[in-house]
Coordinates of C-alpha atoms in Angstrom, one line a residue:
Chain G
M27 CA -9.4 17.5 -0.2
N28 CA -12.8 18.7 -1.2
Q29 CA -13.9 18.2 -4.8
R30 CA -13.7 21.2 -7.1
P31 CA -15.2 21.2 -10.5
D32 CA -12.7 20.2 -13.3
T33 CA -10.7 23.0 -14.7
I34 CA -9.5 22.9 -18.4
W35 CA -6.2 21.5 -17.1
D36 CA -8.0 18.6 -15.4
T37 CA -10.0 17.9 -18.6
I38 CA -6.8 17.9 -20.7
E39 CA -5.1 15.5 -18.3
R40 CA -8.0 13.1 -18.2
T41 CA -8.7 13.2 -21.9
L42 CA -5.0 12.7 -22.7
V43 CA -4.9 9.7 -20.3
G44 CA -8.1 8.3 -21.8
L45 CA -6.6 8.5 -25.3
L46 CA -3.3 6.9 -24.2
G47 CA -5.3 4.0 -22.6
A48 CA -7.5 3.6 -25.7
I49 CA -4.5 3.5 -28.1
A50 CA -2.8 0.9 -25.9
M51 CA -5.9 -1.3 -26.0
V52 CA -6.3 -0.9 -29.8
I53 CA -2.6 -1.7 -30.4
G54 CA -2.9 -4.9 -28.3
L55 CA -5.9 -5.8 -30.4
V56 CA -4.2 -5.1 -33.7
Q57 CA -1.3 -7.3 -32.8
V58 CA -3.5 -10.3 -32.0
V59 CA -5.8 -9.8 -35.0
G60 CA -2.9 -9.1 -37.3
R61 CA -1.0 -12.2 -36.3
Y62 CA -3.9 -14.5 -37.1
L63 CA -5.8 -12.8 -39.8
F64 CA -3.4 -10.5 -41.7
P65 CA 0.1 -12.0 -41.1
A66 CA 1.6 -9.8 -43.8
Y67 CA 0.7 -6.7 -41.8
A68 CA 1.3 -8.1 -38.4
I69 CA 3.2 -6.0 -35.8
S70 CA 5.4 -7.5 -33.1
W71 CA 6.1 -4.5 -31.0
A72 CA 2.7 -4.1 -29.4
E73 CA 3.6 -5.0 -25.9
E74 CA 6.5 -2.7 -25.9
V75 CA 4.5 0.3 -27.1
I76 CA 1.7 -0.6 -24.6
V77 CA 4.2 -0.2 -21.8
Y78 CA 5.2 3.3 -23.1
L79 CA 1.6 4.4 -23.5
I80 CA 0.3 3.1 -20.2
I81 CA 3.3 4.3 -18.1
W82 CA 2.9 7.8 -19.6
G83 CA -0.8 7.6 -18.8
V84 CA -0.1 6.5 -15.2
M85 CA 2.4 9.3 -14.7
I86 CA 0.0 11.9 -16.0
I87 CA -2.9 10.6 -14.0
S88 CA -0.8 10.7 -10.8
S89 CA -1.4 14.4 -10.9
Q90 CA -5.2 13.8 -10.7
L91 CA -4.5 11.4 -7.8
V92 CA -2.9 14.2 -5.8
R93 CA -5.7 16.6 -6.6
T94 CA -8.5 14.2 -5.6
D95 CA -6.5 12.7 -2.7
G96 CA -6.8 9.4 -4.5
H97 CA -3.4 7.9 -3.5
V98 CA -3.8 4.9 -1.3
R99 CA -2.9 5.7 2.3
P100 CA -3.8 4.3 5.7
D101 CA -5.6 7.1 7.7
L102 CA -6.6 5.3 10.8
V103 CA -4.2 7.3 13.0
L104 CA -4.9 10.5 11.2
R105 CA -8.6 10.3 12.0
L106 CA -7.8 10.4 15.7
I107 CA -6.0 13.7 15.5
P108 CA -8.0 16.9 15.9
P109 CA -8.3 19.1 12.7
A110 CA -5.6 21.6 13.7
G111 CA -3.1 18.8 14.2
Q112 CA -4.1 17.1 10.9
R113 CA -3.3 20.4 9.2
W114 CA 0.4 20.2 10.2
V115 CA 0.7 16.5 9.6
E116 CA -0.7 16.9 6.1
S117 CA 1.6 19.8 5.5
F118 CA 4.5 17.6 6.5
N119 CA 3.3 14.9 4.1
C120 CA 3.2 17.5 1.3
L121 CA 6.8 18.5 2.0
V122 CA 8.0 14.9 1.9
A123 CA 6.0 14.4 -1.3
L124 CA 7.5 17.6 -2.8
A125 CA 11.0 16.3 -2.0
F126 CA 10.2 13.0 -3.7
S127 CA 8.5 14.7 -6.8
V128 CA 11.5 17.1 -7.2
G129 CA 13.8 14.1 -7.0
M130 CA 11.7 12.4 -9.7
V131 CA 12.2 15.4 -11.9
W132 CA 15.9 15.9 -11.2
Y133 CA 17.1 12.2 -11.4
G134 CA 14.6 11.4 -14.1
W135 CA 16.0 14.2 -16.2
Q136 CA 19.5 12.9 -15.8
I137 CA 18.3 9.5 -17.0
V138 CA 16.6 11.1 -20.0
D139 CA 19.8 13.2 -20.7
T140 CA 22.1 10.2 -20.6
S141 CA 19.7 8.2 -22.8
L142 CA 19.6 11.0 -25.4
M143 CA 23.4 11.3 -25.3
L144 CA 23.9 7.6 -25.9
D145 CA 21.0 7.5 -28.4
E146 CA 19.6 4.5 -26.6
R147 CA 17.1 2.5 -28.6
S148 CA 14.8 -0.4 -27.7
S149 CA 16.0 -3.8 -28.8
S150 CA 12.9 -4.6 -31.0
D151 CA 12.4 -3.9 -34.7
L152 CA 10.9 -0.6 -33.8
Q153 CA 14.1 0.8 -32.3
F154 CA 12.1 3.1 -30.2
P155 CA 14.1 6.0 -28.7
M156 CA 14.1 5.2 -25.0
W157 CA 14.3 8.8 -23.8
I158 CA 10.7 9.3 -24.7
Y159 CA 9.7 6.5 -22.3
Y160 CA 12.1 7.7 -19.6
A161 CA 10.7 11.2 -19.9
A162 CA 7.5 9.9 -18.3
L163 CA 9.3 9.9 -14.9
P164 CA 10.3 13.6 -14.8
G165 CA 7.1 14.5 -16.6
G166 CA 5.0 12.9 -13.9
G167 CA 7.3 14.5 -11.4
V168 CA 6.6 18.0 -12.7
L169 CA 2.8 17.5 -12.6
M170 CA 3.0 16.1 -9.1
T171 CA 5.2 18.9 -7.9
V172 CA 2.8 21.5 -9.0
R173 CA -0.2 19.7 -7.5
Y174 CA 1.6 19.2 -4.2
L175 CA 2.6 22.9 -4.1
I176 CA -1.1 23.8 -4.5
R177 CA -2.1 21.3 -1.8
L178 CA 0.6 22.6 0.6
Y179 CA -0.5 26.2 -0.1
R180 CA -4.1 25.3 0.7
Y181 CA -3.2 23.5 3.9
L182 CA -1.0 26.4 5.1
F183 CA -3.1 29.4 4.1
H184 CA -6.6 28.3 3.3
F185 CA -7.2 25.5 5.7
D186 CA -10.9 24.6 6.1
P187 CA -11.5 22.0 8.8
A188 CA -14.9 21.2 7.4
T189 CA -13.7 19.9 4.1
M190 CA -10.0 19.3 4.3
T191 CA -9.7 16.8 7.2
V192 CA -9.9 13.0 6.7
G193 CA -13.3 11.6 7.3
H194 CA -14.8 14.4 5.1
H195 CA -13.7 12.9 1.9
L196 CA -14.2 9.4 3.1
P197 CA -14.8 6.4 0.9
P198 CA -16.0 5.4 -1.7
D199 CA -13.3 7.5 -3.2
H200 CA -9.8 6.9 -1.8
E201 CA -10.3 3.9 0.4
I202 CA -11.7 1.9 -2.5
S203 CA -9.1 3.0 -4.9
G204 CA -6.9 1.5 -2.3
S205 CA -7.6 -2.0 -3.3
L206 CA -7.2 -2.8 -6.9
T207 CA -10.4 -1.3 -8.1
M208 CA -12.1 1.2 -10.3
Q209 CA -14.7 3.7 -9.5
E210 CA -17.6 5.7 -11.0
P211 CA -16.6 8.6 -13.1
R212 CA -16.7 11.7 -10.9
Chain B
M8 CA 19.9 -0.3 15.7
W9 CA 19.6 0.8 12.1
T10 CA 16.8 -1.7 11.7
L11 CA 14.9 -0.3 14.6
L12 CA 15.3 3.3 13.4
F13 CA 14.2 2.2 10.0
L14 CA 11.1 0.4 11.2
A15 CA 10.2 3.5 13.3
L16 CA 10.6 5.6 10.1
F17 CA 8.5 3.2 8.1
F18 CA 5.6 2.9 10.5
G19 CA 5.8 6.6 11.5
L20 CA 5.3 7.7 8.0
L21 CA 2.5 5.2 7.5
A22 CA 0.8 6.5 10.7
A23 CA 1.1 10.1 9.4
G24 CA -1.3 9.0 6.6
M25 CA 1.3 9.4 3.9
P26 CA 0.4 7.7 0.6
I27 CA 2.0 4.2 0.6
F28 CA 3.9 4.8 -2.7
L29 CA 5.5 7.8 -1.0
V30 CA 6.4 5.9 2.2
L31 CA 8.1 3.2 0.2
G32 CA 9.8 5.7 -2.0
A33 CA 11.1 7.8 0.9
C34 CA 12.3 4.7 2.7
A35 CA 14.0 3.3 -0.4
A36 CA 15.7 6.7 -0.9
V37 CA 16.9 6.7 2.8
L38 CA 18.2 3.1 2.4
F39 CA 20.1 3.9 -0.8
M40 CA 21.6 7.0 0.9
V41 CA 22.6 5.1 4.1
S42 CA 24.2 2.3 2.1
G43 CA 26.1 4.9 0.1
Q44 CA 24.5 4.3 -3.3
P45 CA 23.6 7.3 -5.5
L46 CA 20.0 8.4 -5.4
I47 CA 19.7 8.2 -9.2
G48 CA 19.6 4.4 -8.6
V49 CA 16.1 4.7 -7.1
A50 CA 14.9 6.5 -10.2
Q51 CA 16.6 4.0 -12.5
V52 CA 15.1 1.0 -10.6
I53 CA 11.6 2.6 -10.8
I54 CA 11.6 3.3 -14.5
D55 CA 13.3 0.0 -15.4
H56 CA 10.9 -2.1 -13.3
L57 CA 7.9 -0.4 -14.8
N58 CA 9.1 -1.5 -18.2
S59 CA 7.4 -4.9 -17.9
S60 CA 4.9 -6.0 -20.5
T61 CA 3.3 -8.5 -18.0
L62 CA 2.7 -5.6 -15.6
M63 CA 0.6 -3.9 -18.3
S64 CA -2.0 -6.7 -18.1
L65 CA -3.0 -5.2 -14.8
P66 CA -4.2 -1.8 -16.1
L67 CA -5.8 -3.5 -19.1
F68 CA -7.7 -5.9 -16.9
V69 CA -8.8 -3.0 -14.7
M70 CA -10.0 -1.3 -17.9
A71 CA -12.0 -4.3 -18.9
A72 CA -13.6 -4.5 -15.5
A73 CA -14.4 -0.8 -15.6
F74 CA -16.2 -1.2 -18.9
M75 CA -18.1 -4.1 -17.5
R76 CA -19.0 -2.4 -14.3
Q77 CA -20.1 0.9 -15.9
G78 CA -21.7 -1.0 -18.7
G79 CA -24.3 -2.6 -16.5
V80 CA -23.0 -6.2 -16.7
A81 CA -23.4 -6.7 -12.9
K82 CA -27.1 -6.5 -13.4
A83 CA -27.2 -9.1 -16.2
L84 CA -25.2 -11.5 -14.0
V85 CA -27.5 -10.9 -11.0
D86 CA -30.6 -11.5 -13.3
V87 CA -29.3 -14.8 -14.7
S88 CA -28.4 -16.1 -11.2
A89 CA -31.8 -15.0 -9.8
A90 CA -33.6 -16.7 -12.7
W91 CA -32.2 -20.1 -12.0
L92 CA -32.1 -19.9 -8.2
G93 CA -35.7 -18.8 -7.7
G94 CA -37.9 -21.0 -5.5
I95 CA -35.2 -21.8 -3.0
R96 CA -35.3 -20.4 0.5
G97 CA -32.9 -17.5 0.8
S98 CA -32.4 -17.3 -2.9
L99 CA -31.1 -13.8 -3.0
G100 CA -28.3 -14.8 -0.6
L101 CA -27.4 -17.6 -3.0
V102 CA -27.7 -15.3 -5.9
T103 CA -25.1 -13.0 -4.3
V104 CA -22.6 -15.9 -4.0
V105 CA -23.1 -17.1 -7.6
A106 CA -23.2 -13.6 -9.2
C107 CA -20.0 -12.6 -7.2
T108 CA -18.3 -15.7 -8.5
L109 CA -19.3 -14.9 -12.1
F110 CA -18.2 -11.3 -11.7
A111 CA -14.9 -12.4 -10.2
A112 CA -14.2 -14.1 -13.5
I113 CA -14.4 -10.7 -15.2
C114 CA -12.9 -8.5 -12.5
G115 CA -9.6 -9.0 -10.7
S116 CA -10.4 -7.2 -7.4
S117 CA -12.3 -8.0 -4.3
V118 CA -13.5 -4.6 -3.3
A119 CA -14.7 -3.9 -6.8
T120 CA -16.7 -7.1 -6.8
A121 CA -18.3 -6.4 -3.5
L122 CA -19.1 -2.8 -4.6
A123 CA -20.6 -3.8 -8.0
M124 CA -22.8 -6.5 -6.4
G125 CA -23.5 -4.6 -3.2
T126 CA -25.1 -1.6 -4.9
I127 CA -27.6 -3.9 -6.7
L128 CA -28.2 -6.7 -4.2
L129 CA -28.1 -4.9 -0.9
P130 CA -31.2 -2.8 -1.5
A131 CA -33.0 -5.8 -3.0
M132 CA -32.3 -8.0 0.0
I133 CA -33.4 -5.4 2.5
E134 CA -36.6 -4.7 0.6
K135 CA -37.5 -8.4 0.6
G136 CA -37.0 -8.5 4.4
Y137 CA -33.6 -10.2 4.8
P138 CA -31.8 -9.1 8.0
R139 CA -29.4 -6.3 7.0
S140 CA -26.4 -7.8 8.8
F141 CA -26.8 -11.0 6.8
A142 CA -27.1 -9.1 3.5
L143 CA -23.9 -7.1 4.3
G144 CA -22.1 -10.3 5.4
V145 CA -22.8 -12.3 2.4
I146 CA -21.9 -9.5 0.0
G147 CA -18.7 -8.6 1.7
A148 CA -17.6 -12.2 2.0
S149 CA -18.5 -13.2 -1.5
G150 CA -16.7 -10.2 -2.9
T151 CA -13.4 -11.7 -1.7
I152 CA -13.8 -14.4 -4.3
G153 CA -12.8 -11.7 -6.9
I154 CA -9.1 -11.8 -5.8
V155 CA -8.5 -15.5 -6.4
I156 CA -10.6 -16.5 -9.4
P157 CA -8.8 -15.4 -12.6
P158 CA -8.1 -12.8 -13.8
S159 CA -6.6 -11.7 -10.5
L160 CA -4.6 -8.5 -10.1
A161 CA -2.9 -9.8 -7.0
L162 CA -1.8 -13.0 -8.8
I163 CA -0.4 -10.9 -11.7
L164 CA 1.7 -8.9 -9.2
Y165 CA 2.8 -12.1 -7.4
G166 CA 3.8 -13.6 -10.8
I167 CA 6.0 -10.6 -11.5
V168 CA 7.6 -10.3 -8.1
A169 CA 8.2 -14.1 -7.5
E170 CA 9.0 -14.7 -11.2
Q171 CA 6.3 -17.2 -11.8
S172 CA 4.2 -17.8 -14.9
V173 CA 0.9 -15.8 -14.5
P174 CA -1.2 -18.3 -16.5
R175 CA -0.1 -21.1 -14.2
L176 CA -1.1 -19.0 -11.1
F177 CA -4.5 -18.2 -12.7
L178 CA -5.2 -21.9 -13.1
A179 CA -4.1 -22.6 -9.5
G180 CA -6.7 -20.1 -8.2
I181 CA -9.7 -21.7 -9.9
L182 CA -10.4 -24.7 -7.6
P183 CA -9.8 -22.9 -4.3
G184 CA -12.0 -20.1 -5.5
L185 CA -14.8 -22.5 -6.4
L186 CA -14.4 -24.4 -3.0
Q187 CA -14.8 -21.1 -1.2
A188 CA -17.9 -20.3 -3.3
A189 CA -19.3 -23.7 -2.6
A190 CA -18.7 -23.3 1.2
F191 CA -20.5 -20.0 1.2
F192 CA -23.4 -21.4 -0.9
A193 CA -23.9 -24.3 1.5
W194 CA -23.8 -22.0 4.6
V195 CA -26.3 -19.5 3.1
W196 CA -28.6 -22.4 2.1
Y197 CA -28.4 -23.8 5.7
D198 CA -28.7 -20.4 7.4
A199 CA -31.8 -19.5 5.2
R200 CA -33.7 -22.6 6.4
R201 CA -32.6 -22.0 10.0
R202 CA -33.7 -18.4 10.1
N203 CA -36.6 -18.7 7.7
F204 CA -35.5 -16.2 5.0
P205 CA -37.9 -15.2 2.2
V206 CA -38.4 -17.3 -0.9
E207 CA -38.4 -15.7 -4.4
P208 CA -41.0 -17.1 -6.8
S209 CA -39.6 -19.6 -9.4
L210 CA -39.6 -18.1 -12.9
P211 CA -41.1 -19.8 -15.9
F212 CA -38.7 -21.6 -18.1
R213 CA -38.9 -19.1 -20.9
E214 CA -37.7 -16.3 -18.6
K215 CA -34.9 -18.4 -17.4
I216 CA -33.7 -18.9 -21.0
D217 CA -34.2 -15.2 -21.6
A218 CA -32.0 -14.1 -18.7
T219 CA -29.4 -16.6 -19.7
V220 CA -29.2 -15.3 -23.3
K221 CA -28.9 -11.8 -22.0
S222 CA -25.9 -12.7 -19.8
L223 CA -24.1 -14.5 -22.6
P224 CA -22.2 -11.4 -24.0
A225 CA -20.9 -10.7 -20.5
L226 CA -19.7 -14.2 -20.1
A227 CA -17.9 -14.0 -23.4
V228 CA -15.1 -11.9 -21.7
P229 CA -13.8 -14.6 -19.3
I230 CA -14.2 -17.2 -22.0
I231 CA -12.1 -15.2 -24.4
V232 CA -9.4 -14.7 -21.7
L233 CA -9.3 -18.3 -20.7
V234 CA -9.4 -19.8 -24.2
G235 CA -6.9 -17.2 -25.4
I236 CA -4.3 -17.8 -22.7
Y237 CA -4.7 -21.6 -22.3
G238 CA -5.1 -22.2 -26.0
G239 CA -1.7 -20.7 -26.4
I240 CA -3.1 -18.1 -28.7
V241 CA -2.2 -14.9 -26.8
T242 CA 0.0 -13.7 -24.0
V243 CA -1.5 -12.5 -20.7
T244 CA -1.1 -8.9 -21.8
E245 CA -2.7 -9.5 -25.1
A246 CA -5.5 -11.3 -23.4
A247 CA -6.0 -8.3 -21.2
A248 CA -6.2 -6.0 -24.2
L249 CA -8.6 -8.4 -25.9
A250 CA -10.7 -8.5 -22.7
A251 CA -10.8 -4.7 -22.5
A252 CA -11.8 -4.4 -26.2
T253 CA -14.5 -7.1 -25.9
A254 CA -15.8 -5.6 -22.7
L255 CA -16.1 -2.2 -24.4
V256 CA -18.0 -3.6 -27.4
V257 CA -20.3 -5.7 -25.2
S258 CA -21.0 -2.7 -22.9
L259 CA -21.7 -0.3 -25.7
L260 CA -23.8 -2.7 -27.9
F261 CA -25.7 -4.9 -25.4
Y262 CA -25.9 -3.3 -22.0
R263 CA -25.5 0.4 -22.8
G264 CA -24.5 1.5 -19.4
F265 CA -22.5 4.4 -20.8
R266 CA -22.3 6.2 -24.1
V267 CA -19.6 6.1 -26.7
S268 CA -18.7 9.7 -25.8
Q269 CA -18.0 8.6 -22.2
T270 CA -15.5 6.0 -23.2
L271 CA -12.4 8.1 -22.7
S272 CA -13.6 9.1 -19.3
V273 CA -14.2 5.5 -18.3
I274 CA -10.7 4.6 -19.5
A275 CA -9.2 7.6 -17.6
D276 CA -10.9 6.4 -14.4
A277 CA -9.7 2.9 -14.9
L278 CA -6.1 4.1 -15.4
R279 CA -6.6 6.3 -12.4
S280 CA -7.3 3.4 -10.1
A281 CA -4.7 1.2 -11.8
G282 CA -2.3 4.1 -11.3
T283 CA -2.6 3.9 -7.6
I284 CA -1.4 0.3 -7.8
M285 CA 1.3 1.0 -10.4
L286 CA 2.9 3.7 -8.4
I287 CA 3.0 1.5 -5.3
V288 CA 4.5 -1.3 -7.5
A289 CA 7.2 1.1 -8.8
T290 CA 8.4 2.3 -5.4
A291 CA 7.9 -1.0 -3.7
L292 CA 10.1 -2.7 -6.3
A293 CA 12.9 -0.1 -5.6
F294 CA 12.4 -1.0 -1.9
G295 CA 12.5 -4.7 -2.7
H296 CA 15.6 -4.3 -4.9
W297 CA 17.5 -2.9 -1.9
M298 CA 16.0 -5.6 0.4
T299 CA 17.3 -8.4 -1.9
E300 CA 20.8 -6.8 -2.2
S301 CA 20.9 -6.4 1.6
G302 CA 20.7 -10.2 2.1
V303 CA 17.7 -10.2 4.4
P304 CA 16.0 -13.1 2.4
A305 CA 19.1 -15.2 2.5
Q306 CA 19.3 -14.7 6.3
L307 CA 15.7 -15.7 6.6
V308 CA 16.4 -18.9 4.7
N309 CA 19.4 -19.7 6.8
W310 CA 17.5 -19.0 10.0
T311 CA 14.6 -21.2 9.2
L312 CA 16.9 -24.0 8.0
A313 CA 19.1 -23.7 11.1
H314 CA 16.1 -24.0 13.4
Q315 CA 14.9 -27.0 11.5
M316 CA 11.5 -25.4 10.9
S317 CA 9.2 -27.9 9.3
T318 CA 7.2 -26.9 6.3
W319 CA 3.9 -26.8 8.1
M320 CA 5.3 -24.6 10.9
F321 CA 6.7 -22.2 8.3
L322 CA 3.4 -22.0 6.6
L323 CA 1.5 -21.5 9.8
S324 CA 3.8 -18.7 10.9
V325 CA 3.5 -17.1 7.5
N326 CA -0.3 -17.3 7.7
V327 CA -0.3 -15.6 11.1
L328 CA 2.2 -12.9 9.9
L329 CA 0.0 -12.2 6.8
L330 CA -3.2 -11.9 8.9
V331 CA -1.5 -9.4 11.2
L332 CA 0.0 -7.4 8.3
G333 CA -3.4 -7.3 6.7
C334 CA -4.5 -5.1 9.6
F335 CA -2.1 -2.4 8.5
L336 CA -1.6 -2.7 4.8
E337 CA -3.8 -3.4 1.9
V338 CA -3.3 -6.3 -0.5
V339 CA -0.9 -4.7 -3.0
A340 CA 1.4 -3.2 -0.4
A341 CA 1.5 -6.3 1.7
L342 CA 2.3 -8.5 -1.4
L343 CA 5.1 -6.2 -2.6
L344 CA 6.7 -6.0 0.8
V345 CA 6.4 -9.6 1.9
I346 CA 6.9 -11.7 -1.3
P347 CA 10.4 -10.4 -2.2
I348 CA 11.5 -11.6 1.3
L349 CA 9.7 -14.8 1.4
A350 CA 10.0 -16.0 -2.2
P351 CA 13.6 -17.1 -2.0
A352 CA 12.8 -19.1 1.2
L353 CA 10.1 -21.2 -0.4
K354 CA 12.1 -23.6 -2.5
P355 CA 14.6 -24.6 0.3
L356 CA 11.6 -25.3 2.6
G357 CA 9.9 -27.4 0.1
V358 CA 6.9 -25.1 -0.6
D359 CA 5.9 -24.7 -4.2
P360 CA 5.7 -21.0 -5.2
V361 CA 2.5 -21.6 -7.1
H362 CA 0.9 -23.2 -4.1
F363 CA 2.1 -20.4 -2.0
S364 CA 0.6 -17.7 -4.2
I365 CA -2.9 -19.1 -3.5
I366 CA -2.1 -19.3 0.3
F367 CA -1.0 -15.7 0.1
T368 CA -4.0 -14.4 -1.8
H369 CA -6.4 -16.3 0.4
N370 CA -4.8 -14.8 3.5
M371 CA -5.3 -11.4 1.9
E372 CA -9.0 -12.2 1.3
I373 CA -9.4 -12.8 5.0
A374 CA -7.5 -9.6 5.7
L375 CA -10.1 -7.8 3.5
V376 CA -12.9 -8.8 5.8
H377 CA -11.4 -9.4 9.2
P378 CA -12.1 -6.8 11.9
P379 CA -11.2 -4.2 12.7
V380 CA -9.7 -2.9 9.5
G381 CA -10.8 -5.1 6.6
L382 CA -11.4 -2.9 3.6
N383 CA -14.5 -4.6 2.4
L384 CA -16.1 -3.9 5.9
Y385 CA -15.6 -0.2 5.4
V386 CA -16.9 -0.2 1.8
L387 CA -20.1 -1.9 2.9
S388 CA -20.5 0.2 5.9
T389 CA -20.2 3.3 3.7
I390 CA -22.6 2.2 0.9
S391 CA -25.2 1.0 3.4
D392 CA -24.9 3.5 6.2
A393 CA -24.8 0.6 8.6
P394 CA -22.6 0.8 11.7
I395 CA -19.4 -1.2 11.2
G396 CA -20.4 -3.5 14.1
E397 CA -23.4 -4.7 12.2
V398 CA -21.2 -5.5 9.1
I399 CA -18.8 -7.4 11.3
R400 CA -21.6 -9.4 12.9
G401 CA -22.9 -10.4 9.5
I402 CA -19.6 -11.4 8.2
L403 CA -18.5 -13.5 11.2
P404 CA -19.8 -16.9 10.0
F405 CA -18.2 -16.3 6.6
L406 CA -14.9 -15.4 8.3
I407 CA -14.9 -18.7 10.1
L408 CA -15.6 -20.5 6.8
L409 CA -12.7 -18.5 5.1
V410 CA -10.3 -19.6 7.8
I411 CA -11.4 -23.3 7.4
V412 CA -10.9 -23.0 3.6
L413 CA -7.5 -21.4 4.3
G414 CA -6.5 -24.4 6.3
I415 CA -7.5 -26.8 3.5
I416 CA -5.7 -24.7 0.9
T417 CA -2.5 -24.6 3.0
Y418 CA -2.3 -28.2 4.1
Y419 CA -3.8 -29.9 1.0
P420 CA -1.7 -28.7 -1.9
P421 CA -3.4 -30.9 -4.6
L422 CA -6.4 -28.6 -4.5
T423 CA -4.2 -25.8 -5.8
M424 CA -1.6 -27.8 -7.8
W425 CA -3.8 -30.3 -9.6
L426 CA -5.1 -28.1 -12.3
P427 CA -1.8 -26.3 -13.3
Q428 CA 0.0 -29.7 -13.3
L429 CA -2.7 -31.2 -15.4
V430 CA -2.4 -28.5 -18.0
Y431 CA 1.3 -27.7 -17.9
G432 CA 2.8 -30.8 -16.3
N433 CA 5.4 -30.4 -13.6

C-alpha cells in the first residue's frame, strides 16, 4: 500500500503508543531504582503494569501495521501473480482479516463483559481491574476492522496497479519488520 | 484426511500473502471449531498468553536497540573496531565482523544488525575497492551473530514457549556466538591475503584511545544487562527496561542521533516492529495450545522412541527440517510453530532443552542467509541495489562456515552447556 502522509488520526495513534511505551520503560526503571535506593517507596507491581501498557500499545499500533502494510507476510507467490490477480487475492485477504478482527471485537467484548461482571482483579497489591487489560483485545479489533475496511475499499474501487501491488512497497519496510527488527521513523 | 485439508489451508493462506498472525489465527479458529470448542477460547488464549511479564522484555529490548540504532551507536562501534584493526590487510572486513559482534550484544535481531552495519560499512568498503560481493557477504553473514549473542529476541521467545530460564539461554548463546565470530574473522583474514584486499593505515595510539573512550557509553548497555541479570539484581524484563532507559540517555547525551522531541516517535517505531512479533506470538500460541491438546507432540515422542531413533539421528533430522522450514517462514513463526511440538520430545530423547535452543537459533541464522529466500539476502540486495545472485556469491563461503559451526554446536554440547552450568550448576 502506498504511503500517504500521516493524518491526525495516525499522529494520535503513534503519539499514544509512544507514550505508553515510554511510561512502561519508566515504571520498570522506577521499580529497580526504588528497590535498591528508596526501599520505603518501592513498588512491586511494575512488571504487571508494563504488560498492560505494552499490550495496549501493541494493539493500537496494529492499526498502523495494517495501514502501512507492515504485518509480516511471505509474498513470494504473490509477486508471481499479475496485478489484476493480486487485486482479488488481496481483497480476499482483507475479508479474512475483517472476519478475524470482528471476531476479536465480539469475543473480546464478551471477555471484558464477564470480567466486569465478576469484578475480576489482578492478584497483586495493586488489585488492578482486569477488564481494562482485556479491553485491549476488542480495542485493537475495532481499529483493525476500520483499517481493513479502508484497505478493502481501496482494492475494490480505487485499485492502482502502480502503487498497490507487492514489489512496489518492497523492503526495507515490511520484509525487515518481518524479522525482529526496528526501522527508521517514516 | 483432516490433516491434509488443514495443511492445504495453512500453506494456501500463506501463499496468498496473508499476514502470518492472521494465517495462524484463522487456522486456530478453524481447529477450535472443528474440534467443537467455542471460539471465545481463541480470544481467551490470546489475551491470557500475552499476559506474560517475560514476554515484555522483547519490546523493551527492541526499544533499547531502536534508541541505539537511531542514536548513532553503530558508527561509534565501527570507529572503535577500525581504530584497533588498522594496518591489517582487509581490515574493513575484519571491522565488520567485530562491530557486528559488538552490536549483537545490544540488539537482539539479525536483520537489524546487518542493516545497522550495512548502511555504514558497505559504502566504505566499496569506496576502498573491496569487491562488492565480498562486502555484501561479510555484512550479511556477520549480521546473523545478532540472533545468538544476548540479548536475543529468539531466545526470549524460546524460553517462553519451551518454559526455560531466559538468563540460562542467554549464557548458552555466548560461546557459540563467539566461535562463529572467530570463524568469520579467520576466513576474512585468509581471504584478504589471498585476494590482496586493501590495507587501512594504522592509527596513532592517541586516536585509538580516543575512539575507545567514545564507544564506552554504548558498551555500557550490554554490561548493565549482563551484570544486572547475572548479578541477580534484576529480572530479564527489568534488565530490558533498564537497557532501554540507558540506551535513551546514552543516545541523547553522547551520540545525539535524534532529538528529545523525537523520542516518542522512536518508541512508537520500536513498538511497531515489536508489535509484528507480538501479534504472531499471540495467535501462534493459540495454535500451539490446540496442538498440545491434540496430542501431536506425544505421538511424535512415541514414534521416535518406537523407532529407536538415536539422539544424533533425531538432531540431524531436526536440523534438516529447520533448514527447509527456514525457506518458507521467518524466525519467529518457525520457532512458534516447531518448538511446541518438539519441546516435549527433547527430554525423552536425551537432548537438553538449553542445548537445543542454540541448535535451533543457529539453524535459523543459516535460514536467514541461505538461498533462495534468506531474509538478510534481500535486505542487502535492497540497500545495495546489487542483484541477489551477487549477494549469494559473496555469502557462500560464510554459509559453509555456518554449517560447520552448526555441526560443532550440535554434536559438541559442552560448547553451549559449559557456561550456563558453570554459573547455575546443573
